[in-house]
PDB file of C-alpha atoms in Angstrom:
ATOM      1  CA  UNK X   1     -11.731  -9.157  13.061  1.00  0.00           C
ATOM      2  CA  UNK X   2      -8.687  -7.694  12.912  1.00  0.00           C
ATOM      3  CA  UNK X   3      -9.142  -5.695   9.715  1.00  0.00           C
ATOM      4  CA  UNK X   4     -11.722  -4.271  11.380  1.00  0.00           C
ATOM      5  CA  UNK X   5     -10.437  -3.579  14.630  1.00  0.00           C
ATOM      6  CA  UNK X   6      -7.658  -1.943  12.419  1.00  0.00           C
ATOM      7  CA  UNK X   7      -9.601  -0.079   9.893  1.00  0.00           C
ATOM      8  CA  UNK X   8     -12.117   1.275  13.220  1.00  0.00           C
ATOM      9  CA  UNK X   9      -8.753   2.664  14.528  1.00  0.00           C
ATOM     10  CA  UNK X  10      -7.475   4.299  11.428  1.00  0.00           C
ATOM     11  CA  UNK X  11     -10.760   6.002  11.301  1.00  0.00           C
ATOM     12  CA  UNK X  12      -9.847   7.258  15.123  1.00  0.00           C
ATOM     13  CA  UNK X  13      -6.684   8.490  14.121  1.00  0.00           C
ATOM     14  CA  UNK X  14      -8.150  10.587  11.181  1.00  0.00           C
ATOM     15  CA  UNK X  15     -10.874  12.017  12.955  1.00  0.00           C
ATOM     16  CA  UNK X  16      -9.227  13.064  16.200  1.00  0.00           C
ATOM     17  CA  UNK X  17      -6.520  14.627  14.426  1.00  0.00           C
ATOM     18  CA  UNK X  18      -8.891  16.689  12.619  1.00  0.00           C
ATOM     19  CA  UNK X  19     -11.010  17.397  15.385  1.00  0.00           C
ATOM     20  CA  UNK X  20     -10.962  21.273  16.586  1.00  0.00           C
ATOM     21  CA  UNK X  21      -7.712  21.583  14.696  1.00  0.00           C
ATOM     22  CA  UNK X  22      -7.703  23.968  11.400  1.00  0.00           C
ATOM     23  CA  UNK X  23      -6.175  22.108   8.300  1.00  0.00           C
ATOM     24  CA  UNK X  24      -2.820  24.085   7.179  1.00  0.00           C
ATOM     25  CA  UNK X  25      -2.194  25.805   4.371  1.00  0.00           C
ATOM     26  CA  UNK X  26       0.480  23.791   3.141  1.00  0.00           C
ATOM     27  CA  UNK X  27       0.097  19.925   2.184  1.00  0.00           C
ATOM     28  CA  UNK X  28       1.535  17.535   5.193  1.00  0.00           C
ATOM     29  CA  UNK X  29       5.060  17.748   3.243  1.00  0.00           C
ATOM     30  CA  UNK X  30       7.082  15.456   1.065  1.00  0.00           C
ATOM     31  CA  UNK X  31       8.281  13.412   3.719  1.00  0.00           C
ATOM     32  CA  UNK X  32       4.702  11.555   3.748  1.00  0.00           C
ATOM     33  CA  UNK X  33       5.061  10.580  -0.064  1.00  0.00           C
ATOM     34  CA  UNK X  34       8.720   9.410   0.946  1.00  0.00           C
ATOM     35  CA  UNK X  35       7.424   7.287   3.710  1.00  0.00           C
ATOM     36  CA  UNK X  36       5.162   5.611   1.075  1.00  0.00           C
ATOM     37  CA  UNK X  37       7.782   5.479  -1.731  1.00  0.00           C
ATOM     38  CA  UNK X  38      10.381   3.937   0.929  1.00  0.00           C
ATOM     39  CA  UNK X  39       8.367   1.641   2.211  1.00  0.00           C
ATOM     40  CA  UNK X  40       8.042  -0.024  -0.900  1.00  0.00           C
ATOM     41  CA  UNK X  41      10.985  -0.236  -1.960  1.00  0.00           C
ATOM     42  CA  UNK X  42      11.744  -3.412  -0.531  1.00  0.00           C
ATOM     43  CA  UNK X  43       8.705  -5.018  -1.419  1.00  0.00           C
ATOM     44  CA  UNK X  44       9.094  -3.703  -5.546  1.00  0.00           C
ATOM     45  CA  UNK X  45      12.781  -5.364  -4.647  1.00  0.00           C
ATOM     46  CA  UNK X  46      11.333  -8.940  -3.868  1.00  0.00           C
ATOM     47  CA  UNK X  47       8.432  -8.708  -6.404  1.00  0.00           C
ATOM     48  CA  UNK X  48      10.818  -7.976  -9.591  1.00  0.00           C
ATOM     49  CA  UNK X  49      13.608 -10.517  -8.301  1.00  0.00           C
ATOM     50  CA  UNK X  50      10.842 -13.107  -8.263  1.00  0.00           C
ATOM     51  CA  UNK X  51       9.461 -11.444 -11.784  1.00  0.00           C
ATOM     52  CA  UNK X  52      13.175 -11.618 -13.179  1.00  0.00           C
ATOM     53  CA  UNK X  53      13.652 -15.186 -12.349  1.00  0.00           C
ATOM     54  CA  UNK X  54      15.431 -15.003  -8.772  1.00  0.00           C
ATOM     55  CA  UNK X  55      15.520 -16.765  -6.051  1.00  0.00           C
ATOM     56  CA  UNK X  56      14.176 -15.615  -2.557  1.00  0.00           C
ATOM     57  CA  UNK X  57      13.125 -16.987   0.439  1.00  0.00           C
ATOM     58  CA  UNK X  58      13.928 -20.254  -0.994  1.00  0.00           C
ATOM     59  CA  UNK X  59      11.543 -19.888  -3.802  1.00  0.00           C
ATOM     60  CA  UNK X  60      12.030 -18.364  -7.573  1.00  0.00           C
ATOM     61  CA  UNK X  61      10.589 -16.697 -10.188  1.00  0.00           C
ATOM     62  CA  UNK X  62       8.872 -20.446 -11.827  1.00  0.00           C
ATOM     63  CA  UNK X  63       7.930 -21.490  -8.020  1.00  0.00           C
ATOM     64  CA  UNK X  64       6.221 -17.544  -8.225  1.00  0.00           C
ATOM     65  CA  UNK X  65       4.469 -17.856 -11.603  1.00  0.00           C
ATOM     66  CA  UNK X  66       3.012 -21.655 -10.810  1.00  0.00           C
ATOM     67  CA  UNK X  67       1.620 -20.263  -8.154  1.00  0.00           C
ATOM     68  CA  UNK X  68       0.109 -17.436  -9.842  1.00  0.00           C
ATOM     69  CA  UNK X  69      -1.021 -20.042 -12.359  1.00  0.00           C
ATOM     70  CA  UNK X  70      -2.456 -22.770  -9.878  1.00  0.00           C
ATOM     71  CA  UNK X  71      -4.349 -20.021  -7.710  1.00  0.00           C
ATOM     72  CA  UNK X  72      -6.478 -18.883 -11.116  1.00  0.00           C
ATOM     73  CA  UNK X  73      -4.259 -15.366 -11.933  1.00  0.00           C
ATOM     74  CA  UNK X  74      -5.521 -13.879 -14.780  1.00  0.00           C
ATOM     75  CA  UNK X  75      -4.047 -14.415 -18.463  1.00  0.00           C
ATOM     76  CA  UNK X  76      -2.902 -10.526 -18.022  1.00  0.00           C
ATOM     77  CA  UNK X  77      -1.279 -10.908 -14.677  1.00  0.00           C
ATOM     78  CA  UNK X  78       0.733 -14.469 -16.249  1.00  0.00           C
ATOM     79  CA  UNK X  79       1.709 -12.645 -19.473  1.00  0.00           C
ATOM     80  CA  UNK X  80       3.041  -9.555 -17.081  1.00  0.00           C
ATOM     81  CA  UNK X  81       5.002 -11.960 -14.931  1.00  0.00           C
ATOM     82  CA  UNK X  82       6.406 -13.670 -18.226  1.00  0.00           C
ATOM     83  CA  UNK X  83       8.216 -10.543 -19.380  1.00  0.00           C
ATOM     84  CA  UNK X  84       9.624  -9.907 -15.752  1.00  0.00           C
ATOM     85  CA  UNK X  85       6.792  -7.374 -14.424  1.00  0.00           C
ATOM     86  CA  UNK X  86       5.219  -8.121 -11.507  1.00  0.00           C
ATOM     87  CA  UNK X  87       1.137  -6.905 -11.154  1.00  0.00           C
ATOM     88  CA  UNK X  88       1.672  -5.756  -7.602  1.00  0.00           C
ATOM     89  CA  UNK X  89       4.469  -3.839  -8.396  1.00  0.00           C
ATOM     90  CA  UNK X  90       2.559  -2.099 -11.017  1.00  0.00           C
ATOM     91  CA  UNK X  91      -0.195  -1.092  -8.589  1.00  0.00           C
ATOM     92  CA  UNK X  92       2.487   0.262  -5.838  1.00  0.00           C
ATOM     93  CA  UNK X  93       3.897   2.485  -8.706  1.00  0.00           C
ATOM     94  CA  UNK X  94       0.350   3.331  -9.394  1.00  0.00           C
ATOM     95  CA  UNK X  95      -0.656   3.979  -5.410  1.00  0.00           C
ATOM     96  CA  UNK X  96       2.493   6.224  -5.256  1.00  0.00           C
ATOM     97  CA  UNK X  97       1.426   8.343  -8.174  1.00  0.00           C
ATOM     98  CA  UNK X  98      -1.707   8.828  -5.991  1.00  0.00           C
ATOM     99  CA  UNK X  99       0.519  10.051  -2.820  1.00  0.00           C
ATOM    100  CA  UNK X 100       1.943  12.520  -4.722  1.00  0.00           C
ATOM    101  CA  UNK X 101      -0.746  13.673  -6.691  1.00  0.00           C
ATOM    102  CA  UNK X 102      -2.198  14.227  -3.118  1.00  0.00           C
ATOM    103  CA  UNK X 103       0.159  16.532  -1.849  1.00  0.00           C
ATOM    104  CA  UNK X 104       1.262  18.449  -4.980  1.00  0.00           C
ATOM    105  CA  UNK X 105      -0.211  21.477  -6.357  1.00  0.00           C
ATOM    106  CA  UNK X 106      -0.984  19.739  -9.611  1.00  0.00           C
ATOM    107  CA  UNK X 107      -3.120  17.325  -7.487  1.00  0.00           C
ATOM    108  CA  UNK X 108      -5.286  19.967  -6.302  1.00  0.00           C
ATOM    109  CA  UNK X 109      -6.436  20.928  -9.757  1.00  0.00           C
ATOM    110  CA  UNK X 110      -7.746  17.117 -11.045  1.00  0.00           C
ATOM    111  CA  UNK X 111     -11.620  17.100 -10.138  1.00  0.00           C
ATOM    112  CA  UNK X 112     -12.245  16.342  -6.590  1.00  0.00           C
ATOM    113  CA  UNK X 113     -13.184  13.068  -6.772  1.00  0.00           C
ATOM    114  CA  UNK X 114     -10.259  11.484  -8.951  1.00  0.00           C
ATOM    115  CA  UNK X 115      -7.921  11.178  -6.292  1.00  0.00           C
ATOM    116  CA  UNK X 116     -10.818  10.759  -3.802  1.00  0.00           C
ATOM    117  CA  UNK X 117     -12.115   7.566  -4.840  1.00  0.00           C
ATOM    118  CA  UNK X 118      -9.151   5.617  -5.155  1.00  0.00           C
ATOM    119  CA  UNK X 119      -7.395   7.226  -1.822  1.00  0.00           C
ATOM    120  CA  UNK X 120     -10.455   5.977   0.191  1.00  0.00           C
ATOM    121  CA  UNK X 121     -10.692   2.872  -0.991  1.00  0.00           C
ATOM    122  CA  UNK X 122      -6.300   2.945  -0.191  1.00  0.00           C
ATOM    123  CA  UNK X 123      -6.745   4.176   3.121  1.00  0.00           C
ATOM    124  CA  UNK X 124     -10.134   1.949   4.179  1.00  0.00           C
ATOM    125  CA  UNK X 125      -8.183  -1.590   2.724  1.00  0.00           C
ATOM    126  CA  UNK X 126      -4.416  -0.707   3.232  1.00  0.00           C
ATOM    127  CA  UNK X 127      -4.359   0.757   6.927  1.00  0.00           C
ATOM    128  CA  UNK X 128      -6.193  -2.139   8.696  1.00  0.00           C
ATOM    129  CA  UNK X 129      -4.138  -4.703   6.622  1.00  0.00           C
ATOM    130  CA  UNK X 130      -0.427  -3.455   6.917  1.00  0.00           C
ATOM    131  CA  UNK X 131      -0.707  -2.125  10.751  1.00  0.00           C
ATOM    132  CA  UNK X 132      -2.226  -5.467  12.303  1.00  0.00           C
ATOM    133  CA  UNK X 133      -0.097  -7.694   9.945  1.00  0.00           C
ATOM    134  CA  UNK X 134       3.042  -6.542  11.724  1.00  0.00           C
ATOM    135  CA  UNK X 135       1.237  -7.223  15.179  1.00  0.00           C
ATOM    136  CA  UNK X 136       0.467 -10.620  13.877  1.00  0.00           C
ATOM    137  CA  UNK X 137       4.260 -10.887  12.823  1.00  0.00           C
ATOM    138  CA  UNK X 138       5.315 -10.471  16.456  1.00  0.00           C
ATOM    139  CA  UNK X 139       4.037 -13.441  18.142  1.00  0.00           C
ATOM    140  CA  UNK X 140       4.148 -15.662  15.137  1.00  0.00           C
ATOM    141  CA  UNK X 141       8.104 -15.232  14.641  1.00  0.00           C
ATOM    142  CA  UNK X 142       8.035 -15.723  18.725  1.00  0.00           C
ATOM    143  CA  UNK X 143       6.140 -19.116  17.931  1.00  0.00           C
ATOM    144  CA  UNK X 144       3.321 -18.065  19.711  1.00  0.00           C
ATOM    145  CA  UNK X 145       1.055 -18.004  16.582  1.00  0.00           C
ATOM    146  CA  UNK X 146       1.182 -20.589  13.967  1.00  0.00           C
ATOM    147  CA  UNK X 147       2.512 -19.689  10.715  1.00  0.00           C
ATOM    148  CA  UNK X 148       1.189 -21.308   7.194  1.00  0.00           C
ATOM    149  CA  UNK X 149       3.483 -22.461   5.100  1.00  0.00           C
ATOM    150  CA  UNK X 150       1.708 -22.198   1.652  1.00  0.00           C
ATOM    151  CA  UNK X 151       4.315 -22.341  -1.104  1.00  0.00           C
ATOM    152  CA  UNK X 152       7.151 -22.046   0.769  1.00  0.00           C
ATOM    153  CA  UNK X 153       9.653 -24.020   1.966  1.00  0.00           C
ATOM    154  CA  UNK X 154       9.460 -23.379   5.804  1.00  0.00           C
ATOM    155  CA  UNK X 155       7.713 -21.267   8.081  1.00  0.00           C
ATOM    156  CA  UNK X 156      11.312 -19.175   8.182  1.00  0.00           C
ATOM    157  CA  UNK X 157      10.631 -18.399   4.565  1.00  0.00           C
ATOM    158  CA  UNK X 158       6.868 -17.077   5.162  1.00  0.00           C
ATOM    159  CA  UNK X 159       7.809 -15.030   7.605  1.00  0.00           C
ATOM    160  CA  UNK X 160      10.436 -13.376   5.532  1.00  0.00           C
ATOM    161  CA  UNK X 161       8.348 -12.619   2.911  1.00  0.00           C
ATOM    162  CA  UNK X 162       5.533 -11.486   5.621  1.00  0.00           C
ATOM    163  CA  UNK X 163       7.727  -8.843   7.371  1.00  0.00           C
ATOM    164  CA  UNK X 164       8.659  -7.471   3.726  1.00  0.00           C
ATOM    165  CA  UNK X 165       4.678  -7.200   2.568  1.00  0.00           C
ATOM    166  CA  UNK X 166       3.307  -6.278   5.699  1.00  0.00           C
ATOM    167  CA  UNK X 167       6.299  -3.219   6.342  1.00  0.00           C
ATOM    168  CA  UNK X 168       5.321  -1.925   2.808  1.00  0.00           C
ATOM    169  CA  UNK X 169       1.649  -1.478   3.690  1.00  0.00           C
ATOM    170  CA  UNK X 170       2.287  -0.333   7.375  1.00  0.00           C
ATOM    171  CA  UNK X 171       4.282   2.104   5.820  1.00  0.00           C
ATOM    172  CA  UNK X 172       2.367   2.967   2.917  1.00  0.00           C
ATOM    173  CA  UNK X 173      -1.037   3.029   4.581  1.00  0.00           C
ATOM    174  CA  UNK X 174      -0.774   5.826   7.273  1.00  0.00           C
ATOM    175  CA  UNK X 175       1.176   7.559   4.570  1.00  0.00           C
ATOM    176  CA  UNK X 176      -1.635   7.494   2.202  1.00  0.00           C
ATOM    177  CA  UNK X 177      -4.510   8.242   5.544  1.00  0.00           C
ATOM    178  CA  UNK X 178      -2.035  11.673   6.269  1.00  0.00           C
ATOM    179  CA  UNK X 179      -2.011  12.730   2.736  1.00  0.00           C
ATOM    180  CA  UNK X 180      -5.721  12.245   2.176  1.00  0.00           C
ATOM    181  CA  UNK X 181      -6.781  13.310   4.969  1.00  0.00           C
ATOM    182  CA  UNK X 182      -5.062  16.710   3.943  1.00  0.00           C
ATOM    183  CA  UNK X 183      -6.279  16.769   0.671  1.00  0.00           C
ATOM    184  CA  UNK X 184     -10.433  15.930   1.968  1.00  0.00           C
ATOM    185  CA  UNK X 185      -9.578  18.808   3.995  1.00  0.00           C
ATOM    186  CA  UNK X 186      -7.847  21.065   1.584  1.00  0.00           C
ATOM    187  CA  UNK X 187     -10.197  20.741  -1.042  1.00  0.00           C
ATOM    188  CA  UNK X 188     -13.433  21.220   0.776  1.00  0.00           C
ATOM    189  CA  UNK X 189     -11.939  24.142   2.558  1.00  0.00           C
ATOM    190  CA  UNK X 190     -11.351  25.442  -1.460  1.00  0.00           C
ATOM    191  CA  UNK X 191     -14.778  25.013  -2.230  1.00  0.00           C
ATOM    192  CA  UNK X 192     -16.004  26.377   0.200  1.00  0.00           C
ATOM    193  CA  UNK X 193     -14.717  29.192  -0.520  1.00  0.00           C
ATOM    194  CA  UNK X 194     -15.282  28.898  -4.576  1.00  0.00           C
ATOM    195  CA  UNK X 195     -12.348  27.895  -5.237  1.00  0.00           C
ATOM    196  CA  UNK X 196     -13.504  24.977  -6.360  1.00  0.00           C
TER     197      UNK X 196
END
């Protein structure tokens, strides 16, 4: 429910800011990809510390990669963590290549649909999981909302590693809505005119 709720108000967003408004020239400038890139930064931080063998949050990189192992990861995603790269860390690299290519000129001559596909699918899963994940992070480090320990230590620990995950995707998410949304625009607008 609150995916949706999220995901129904990301949708808002996008189309009341486009609503009688013309799209500009000019992409919705670097600062959006740096949102994205520094919102993950933290997150990458965690990820390759666990991937490397350290400790965080009062777990480490063996505690990470029985996890991985016990919850069915794939022989791909074990091997990765083995040599010290983490999966998800791989995808955020991969999810800020696609911010950029959004807003750069070299972007705007890949066929439409290459970016496209993968921003929508970003922007549709990302938004409604990273905003309402911090809202859920409120109350639950009040102790109004109860707070699963899984394979950590103490609730302390979760919500550690919560704030982290749930930042990078709040920050990533609108970043990746902005730049898309500039891009749908852009790119219609271009073939529109046969530019395209």
């Amino acid at each position: 429910m609150v995916h949706a709720l999220g995901l129904a108000g990301a949708v808002a967003l996008a189309r009341a800011a486009s609503r009688g408004r013309a799209v500009a020239q000019g992409p919705p400038g670097r600062w959006i990809a740096y949102v994205g890139v520094l919102s993950f930064l933290p997150y990458a931080a965690m990820k390759l510390n666990w991937a490397l063998g350290g400790s965080f949050a009062g777990i480490d990189g063996t505690d990470v990669l029985e996890a991985s192992e016990r919850n069915g990861a794939s022989r791909l995603w074990l091997t990765l963590e083995r040599w010290g790269l983490d999966g998800t860390v791989l995808m955020a690299l991969l999810g800020l290549l696609l911010l950029f290519c959004l807003i750069r000129p070299w972007g705007l001559r890949l066929p439409r649909w290459l970016p496209l596909t993968p921003a929508l699918i970003g922007v549709g899963t990302l938004v409604p999981y990273g905003l309402p994940g911090l809202a859920y992070l409120v109350p639950a480090q009040l102790g109004v909302l109860p707070v699963r320990q899984g394979d950590f230590h103490s609730a302390g620990d979760v919500l550690w590693v919560a704030w982290i995950g749930y930042a990078a995707f709040a920050g990533y998410g609108p970043a990746l809505l902005a730049a898309t949304r500039w891009y749908w625009h852009r790119t219609r607008a271009g073939r529109a005119t046969g530019g395209r």
